[in-house]
Amino acid sequence: MWGNDDPLFPTTRISLGATRQFEVTGLDRAHWSSASPIRSIFRDAFVGADLPYFNPHSFRNTLVRLGQDLCKSPEEFKAWSQNLGHEKVLTTFVSYGAVARDRQGEILRGLATPQQPVQLGANEIAAALFQKFRDSGLAVRVT
C-alpha cells in the first residue's frame, strides 16, 4: 500500500481538480532520508528474480561507462552527465570516471602509435573556408 506510512514508496499527491473534486495529480517528490529504501526495493527485486544482488549505484556506473563509449564530444558527455542528475560533469568523472584497465591499455597503446598527419591541399582549405563564410551568412564573391 502506497502512502505516508510506508517509507519504501512515494506518497500519492492529491489536489483539487477542475471539477472541484479531489484527484490524483502525481507523486510527491520528497527525497528519502537515506538510500535504504531503494536498496530494499533492489534487493527484493533481485531475490524475486533469483539473481545476485547489485546495488543501485552499480547501474549508474554502467550508464556512465555506456556514456563514455557513446558520447563523441564533451558537450554530448555533459548532456549525458546532466541526465544522470549531476550538475557538473566533473562529478561524473570523479565519482564514476575510472577507466577500466583493459580500456586504459587500449588508449595508451593507441597514443603510442604514430598518427599520420592529415594533409589538406590548398583547394580543400579554400573550399572549407568559403563554406564557413557562407554558413555564417557572410556573402562571398570570388572574382
Coordinates of N, CA and C in Angstrom, one line a residue:
M1 N 0.9 -1.2 0.0 CA 0.0 0.0 0.0 C 0.9 1.2 0.0
W2 N 0.7 2.1 -0.9 CA 1.5 3.3 -1.0 C 0.9 4.3 -0.1
G3 N 1.7 5.1 0.6 CA 1.2 6.1 1.5 C 2.3 6.6 2.4
N4 N 1.9 7.6 3.2 CA 2.9 8.2 4.1 C 3.5 7.2 5.1
D5 N 2.8 6.1 5.4 CA 3.3 5.2 6.5 C 4.2 4.2 5.9
D6 N 4.5 4.1 4.6 CA 5.4 3.2 4.0 C 6.6 3.9 3.4
P7 N 7.7 3.8 4.1 CA 8.9 4.6 3.6 C 9.5 4.1 2.3
L8 N 9.1 2.9 1.8 CA 9.6 2.4 0.6 C 9.0 3.0 -0.7
F9 N 7.9 3.6 -0.5 CA 7.2 4.1 -1.7 C 6.8 5.6 -1.6
P10 N 6.8 6.3 -2.7 CA 6.4 7.7 -2.7 C 5.0 7.9 -2.3
T11 N 4.7 9.1 -1.8 CA 3.3 9.4 -1.5 C 2.6 9.9 -2.7
T12 N 1.3 9.5 -2.8 CA 0.5 10.0 -3.9 C 0.1 11.4 -3.6
R13 N 0.2 12.3 -4.6 CA -0.2 13.7 -4.5 C -1.6 13.8 -4.9
I14 N -2.4 14.4 -4.1 CA -3.9 14.6 -4.4 C -4.1 16.1 -4.3
S15 N -4.8 16.6 -5.3 CA -5.1 18.1 -5.4 C -6.6 18.2 -5.8
L16 N -7.1 19.5 -5.6 CA -8.4 19.8 -6.1 C -8.4 20.0 -7.6
G17 N -9.2 19.2 -8.3 CA -9.2 19.2 -9.8 C -10.1 20.2 -10.4
A18 N -10.2 20.2 -11.7 CA -11.0 21.2 -12.5 C -12.5 21.0 -12.1
T19 N -12.9 19.8 -11.8 CA -14.3 19.5 -11.4 C -14.6 19.8 -10.0
R20 N -13.6 20.4 -9.3 CA -13.7 20.8 -7.9 C -13.8 19.6 -7.0
Q21 N -13.2 18.4 -7.4 CA -13.1 17.2 -6.7 C -11.7 16.9 -6.5
F22 N -11.4 16.1 -5.5 CA -10.0 15.7 -5.3 C -9.6 14.7 -6.4
E23 N -8.4 14.9 -7.0 CA -7.9 14.0 -8.0 C -6.4 13.7 -7.7
V24 N -6.0 12.5 -8.2 CA -4.5 12.2 -8.1 C -3.8 13.1 -9.2
T25 N -2.8 13.8 -8.7 CA -2.1 14.7 -9.6 C -0.6 14.3 -9.8
G26 N -0.2 13.2 -9.2 CA 1.2 12.8 -9.4 C 1.7 12.2 -8.1
L27 N 3.0 12.2 -8.0 CA 3.7 11.6 -6.8 C 4.4 12.8 -6.1
D28 N 4.4 12.7 -4.8 CA 5.2 13.6 -4.0 C 6.7 13.4 -4.3
R29 N 7.4 14.5 -4.5 CA 8.8 14.4 -4.9 C 9.7 14.6 -3.6
A30 N 9.2 14.3 -2.5 CA 10.1 14.4 -1.3 C 11.2 13.3 -1.4
H31 N 12.4 13.7 -1.0 CA 13.5 12.8 -1.1 C 13.5 11.9 0.1
W32 N 14.0 10.7 -0.1 CA 14.2 9.8 1.0 C 15.4 10.3 1.9
S33 N 15.4 10.0 3.1 CA 16.4 10.5 4.0 C 17.7 9.6 3.9
S34 N 17.6 8.5 3.3 CA 18.8 7.6 3.1 C 18.5 6.7 1.8
A35 N 19.5 6.0 1.5 CA 19.4 5.1 0.3 C 18.8 3.7 0.7
S36 N 18.5 3.5 2.0 CA 18.0 2.2 2.4 C 16.7 1.8 1.7
P37 N 15.7 2.7 1.4 CA 14.5 2.3 0.7 C 14.8 1.7 -0.7
I38 N 15.6 2.4 -1.5 CA 15.9 1.9 -2.8 C 16.7 0.6 -2.8
R39 N 17.6 0.5 -1.8 CA 18.3 -0.7 -1.7 C 17.4 -1.9 -1.4
S40 N 16.4 -1.6 -0.5 CA 15.4 -2.7 -0.2 C 14.6 -3.1 -1.4
I41 N 14.2 -2.1 -2.2 CA 13.5 -2.4 -3.4 C 14.3 -3.2 -4.4
F42 N 15.6 -2.8 -4.6 CA 16.5 -3.6 -5.4 C 16.7 -5.0 -4.9
R43 N 17.0 -5.1 -3.6 CA 17.3 -6.4 -3.0 C 16.1 -7.4 -3.2
D44 N 14.9 -6.9 -2.9 CA 13.7 -7.7 -3.1 C 13.5 -8.1 -4.6
A45 N 13.7 -7.2 -5.5 CA 13.6 -7.5 -6.9 C 14.6 -8.6 -7.3
F46 N 15.8 -8.5 -6.9 CA 16.8 -9.5 -7.2 C 16.5 -10.8 -6.6
V47 N 16.1 -10.8 -5.4 CA 15.7 -12.1 -4.7 C 14.5 -12.7 -5.5
G48 N 13.5 -11.9 -5.8 CA 12.3 -12.3 -6.6 C 12.7 -12.9 -7.9
A49 N 13.8 -12.4 -8.5 CA 14.2 -12.9 -9.9 C 15.3 -14.0 -9.7
D50 N 15.6 -14.3 -8.5 CA 16.6 -15.3 -8.2 C 18.0 -15.0 -8.9
L51 N 18.3 -13.7 -8.7 CA 19.6 -13.2 -9.2 C 20.5 -12.6 -8.1
P52 N 21.8 -12.6 -8.3 CA 22.6 -12.0 -7.2 C 22.3 -10.5 -7.2
Y53 N 22.5 -9.9 -6.0 CA 22.2 -8.5 -5.7 C 23.2 -7.6 -6.3
F54 N 22.8 -6.5 -7.0 CA 23.6 -5.4 -7.4 C 23.0 -4.1 -6.8
N55 N 23.9 -3.3 -6.2 CA 23.3 -2.1 -5.6 C 22.9 -1.1 -6.7
P56 N 22.1 -0.1 -6.4 CA 21.6 0.9 -7.3 C 22.8 1.6 -8.0
H57 N 23.8 1.9 -7.3 CA 24.9 2.7 -8.0 C 25.7 1.9 -9.0
S58 N 25.6 0.6 -9.0 CA 26.2 -0.3 -10.0 C 25.6 0.0 -11.3
F59 N 24.3 0.3 -11.3 CA 23.6 0.7 -12.6 C 24.0 2.0 -13.1
R60 N 24.2 3.0 -12.2 CA 24.7 4.3 -12.6 C 26.1 4.2 -13.2
N61 N 26.9 3.3 -12.6 CA 28.3 3.1 -13.1 C 28.2 2.5 -14.5
T62 N 27.3 1.6 -14.8 CA 27.1 1.0 -16.1 C 26.7 2.1 -17.1
L63 N 25.8 3.0 -16.7 CA 25.3 4.1 -17.5 C 26.5 5.1 -17.9
V64 N 27.3 5.3 -16.9 CA 28.5 6.2 -17.2 C 29.4 5.6 -18.2
R65 N 29.7 4.3 -18.0 CA 30.5 3.6 -19.0 C 29.9 3.6 -20.4
L66 N 28.6 3.4 -20.4 CA 27.9 3.5 -21.7 C 28.1 4.8 -22.3
G67 N 27.9 5.9 -21.5 CA 28.1 7.3 -22.0 C 29.6 7.5 -22.5
Q68 N 30.5 6.9 -21.8 CA 31.9 7.1 -22.3 C 32.1 6.5 -23.6
D69 N 31.4 5.4 -23.9 CA 31.5 4.7 -25.2 C 30.7 5.5 -26.3
L70 N 29.5 6.0 -26.0 CA 28.6 6.6 -27.0 C 28.9 8.0 -27.3
C71 N 29.3 8.8 -26.3 CA 29.5 10.3 -26.4 C 30.8 10.5 -27.2
K72 N 30.6 11.4 -28.2 CA 31.8 11.7 -29.1 C 32.3 13.1 -28.9
S73 N 31.7 13.9 -28.0 CA 32.2 15.2 -27.8 C 32.0 15.6 -26.3
P74 N 32.7 16.5 -25.8 CA 32.5 17.0 -24.4 C 31.1 17.4 -24.1
E75 N 30.4 18.1 -25.1 CA 29.1 18.5 -25.0 C 28.1 17.3 -24.8
E76 N 28.3 16.3 -25.6 CA 27.5 15.1 -25.5 C 27.6 14.5 -24.1
F77 N 28.9 14.4 -23.6 CA 29.1 13.8 -22.3 C 28.5 14.7 -21.2
K78 N 28.6 16.0 -21.4 CA 27.9 16.9 -20.4 C 26.4 16.6 -20.3
A79 N 25.8 16.5 -21.5 CA 24.4 16.2 -21.5 C 24.1 14.9 -20.9
W80 N 24.9 13.9 -21.1 CA 24.8 12.6 -20.5 C 24.9 12.7 -19.0
S81 N 25.9 13.4 -18.5 CA 26.1 13.7 -17.1 C 24.9 14.3 -16.5
Q82 N 24.4 15.4 -17.1 CA 23.2 16.1 -16.6 C 22.0 15.1 -16.5
N83 N 21.9 14.2 -17.5 CA 20.8 13.3 -17.4 C 20.9 12.3 -16.3
L84 N 22.1 12.1 -15.8 CA 22.3 11.3 -14.6 C 22.0 12.1 -13.3
G85 N 21.7 13.4 -13.5 CA 21.4 14.2 -12.3 C 22.6 15.0 -11.7
H86 N 23.7 14.9 -12.5 CA 24.9 15.7 -12.0 C 24.9 17.1 -12.6
E87 N 25.0 18.1 -11.8 CA 25.1 19.4 -12.2 C 26.4 19.7 -12.9
K88 N 27.5 19.1 -12.4 CA 28.8 19.3 -13.0 C 29.3 18.0 -13.6
V89 N 29.9 18.0 -14.8 CA 30.4 16.8 -15.4 C 31.6 16.3 -14.6
L90 N 32.3 17.1 -13.9 CA 33.4 16.7 -13.0 C 32.9 15.7 -12.0
T91 N 31.6 15.8 -11.5 CA 31.1 14.9 -10.5 C 31.0 13.5 -11.2
T92 N 30.6 13.4 -12.4 CA 30.5 12.2 -13.1 C 31.9 11.5 -13.3
F93 N 32.9 12.4 -13.7 CA 34.2 11.8 -13.8 C 34.8 11.4 -12.5
V94 N 34.7 12.2 -11.5 CA 35.3 11.8 -10.2 C 34.6 10.6 -9.5
S95 N 33.3 10.6 -9.6 CA 32.5 9.5 -8.9 C 32.5 8.2 -9.7
Y96 N 32.5 8.3 -11.1 CA 32.3 7.1 -11.9 C 33.3 7.0 -13.0
G97 N 34.2 8.0 -13.1 CA 35.1 8.1 -14.3 C 36.3 7.2 -14.4
A98 N 36.4 6.2 -13.5 CA 37.6 5.4 -13.7 C 37.5 4.6 -15.0
V99 N 38.7 4.6 -15.7 CA 38.8 3.9 -16.9 C 39.2 2.5 -16.6
A100 N 38.4 1.5 -17.2 CA 38.7 0.1 -16.9 C 40.2 -0.2 -17.4
R101 N 40.8 -1.1 -16.7 CA 42.2 -1.4 -17.0 C 42.5 -1.8 -18.5
D102 N 41.6 -2.6 -19.0 CA 41.7 -3.1 -20.4 C 41.6 -1.9 -21.3
R103 N 40.6 -1.0 -21.0 CA 40.4 0.2 -21.9 C 41.6 1.1 -21.7
Q104 N 42.1 1.3 -20.5 CA 43.3 2.1 -20.3 C 44.4 1.7 -21.2
G105 N 44.7 0.4 -21.2 CA 45.7 -0.2 -22.0 C 45.5 0.1 -23.5
E106 N 44.3 0.0 -24.0 CA 44.0 0.3 -25.4 C 44.3 1.7 -25.7
I107 N 43.9 2.6 -24.8 CA 44.1 4.0 -25.1 C 45.6 4.4 -25.1
L108 N 46.3 3.8 -24.2 CA 47.8 4.1 -24.1 C 48.5 3.5 -25.3
R109 N 48.1 2.3 -25.7 CA 48.7 1.7 -26.9 C 48.4 2.6 -28.1
G110 N 47.2 3.1 -28.2 CA 46.8 4.0 -29.3 C 47.6 5.2 -29.4
L111 N 47.9 5.8 -28.2 CA 48.7 7.0 -28.1 C 50.1 6.8 -28.5
A112 N 50.6 5.6 -28.3 CA 52.0 5.2 -28.7 C 52.1 5.0 -30.2
T113 N 51.0 4.8 -30.9 CA 51.1 4.5 -32.3 C 51.2 5.9 -33.0
P114 N 52.2 6.0 -33.9 CA 52.4 7.3 -34.6 C 51.1 7.6 -35.5
Q115 N 50.6 8.8 -35.4 CA 49.5 9.1 -36.2 C 50.0 9.9 -37.5
Q116 N 49.3 9.6 -38.6 CA 49.7 10.2 -39.8 C 48.9 11.6 -39.8
P117 N 49.7 12.7 -40.0 CA 49.0 14.0 -40.1 C 48.2 14.1 -41.4
V118 N 47.0 14.7 -41.2 CA 46.2 14.9 -42.4 C 46.7 16.1 -43.2
Q119 N 47.0 15.8 -44.4 CA 47.5 16.9 -45.3 C 46.4 17.4 -46.2
L120 N 45.9 18.6 -46.1 CA 44.9 19.1 -46.9 C 45.6 20.0 -48.0
G121 N 45.1 19.9 -49.2 CA 45.6 20.8 -50.3 C 45.0 22.2 -50.2
A122 N 45.5 23.1 -50.9 CA 45.0 24.5 -50.9 C 43.6 24.6 -51.3
N123 N 43.1 23.8 -52.3 CA 41.8 23.8 -52.7 C 40.8 23.3 -51.6
E124 N 41.2 22.3 -50.9 CA 40.3 21.8 -49.8 C 40.2 22.9 -48.7
I125 N 41.3 23.5 -48.4 CA 41.3 24.5 -47.3 C 40.4 25.7 -47.8
A126 N 40.6 26.2 -49.0 CA 39.8 27.3 -49.5 C 38.3 26.9 -49.5
A127 N 38.0 25.7 -50.0 CA 36.6 25.3 -50.1 C 36.0 25.3 -48.7
A128 N 36.7 24.8 -47.7 CA 36.2 24.7 -46.3 C 36.0 26.1 -45.7
L129 N 36.9 27.0 -46.0 CA 36.9 28.4 -45.6 C 35.7 29.1 -46.2
F130 N 35.5 29.0 -47.5 CA 34.3 29.6 -48.1 C 33.0 29.1 -47.6
Q131 N 33.0 27.8 -47.3 CA 31.8 27.2 -46.8 C 31.5 27.7 -45.4
K132 N 32.5 27.9 -44.6 CA 32.3 28.5 -43.2 C 31.7 29.9 -43.4
F133 N 32.3 30.7 -44.3 CA 31.8 32.0 -44.5 C 30.3 32.0 -44.9
R134 N 30.0 31.1 -45.9 CA 28.6 31.0 -46.3 C 27.7 30.6 -45.2
D135 N 28.1 29.6 -44.4 CA 27.3 29.1 -43.3 C 27.0 30.2 -42.2
S136 N 28.0 31.1 -42.1 CA 27.8 32.2 -41.1 C 27.0 33.4 -41.6
G137 N 26.6 33.3 -42.9 CA 25.8 34.4 -43.5 C 26.6 35.4 -44.2
L138 N 27.9 35.3 -44.3 CA 28.7 36.3 -44.9 C 28.7 36.0 -46.4
A139 N 28.4 37.1 -47.2 CA 28.4 36.9 -48.6 C 29.8 36.9 -49.2
V140 N 30.1 35.9 -49.9 CA 31.5 35.8 -50.5 C 31.3 35.8 -52.0
R141 N 32.1 36.7 -52.6 CA 32.1 36.8 -54.1 C 33.5 36.6 -54.6
V142 N 33.7 35.7 -55.4 CA 35.0 35.4 -56.0 C 35.1 36.0 -57.4
T143 N 36.1 36.8 -57.6 CA 36.3 37.5 -58.9 C 37.6 37.0 -59.6

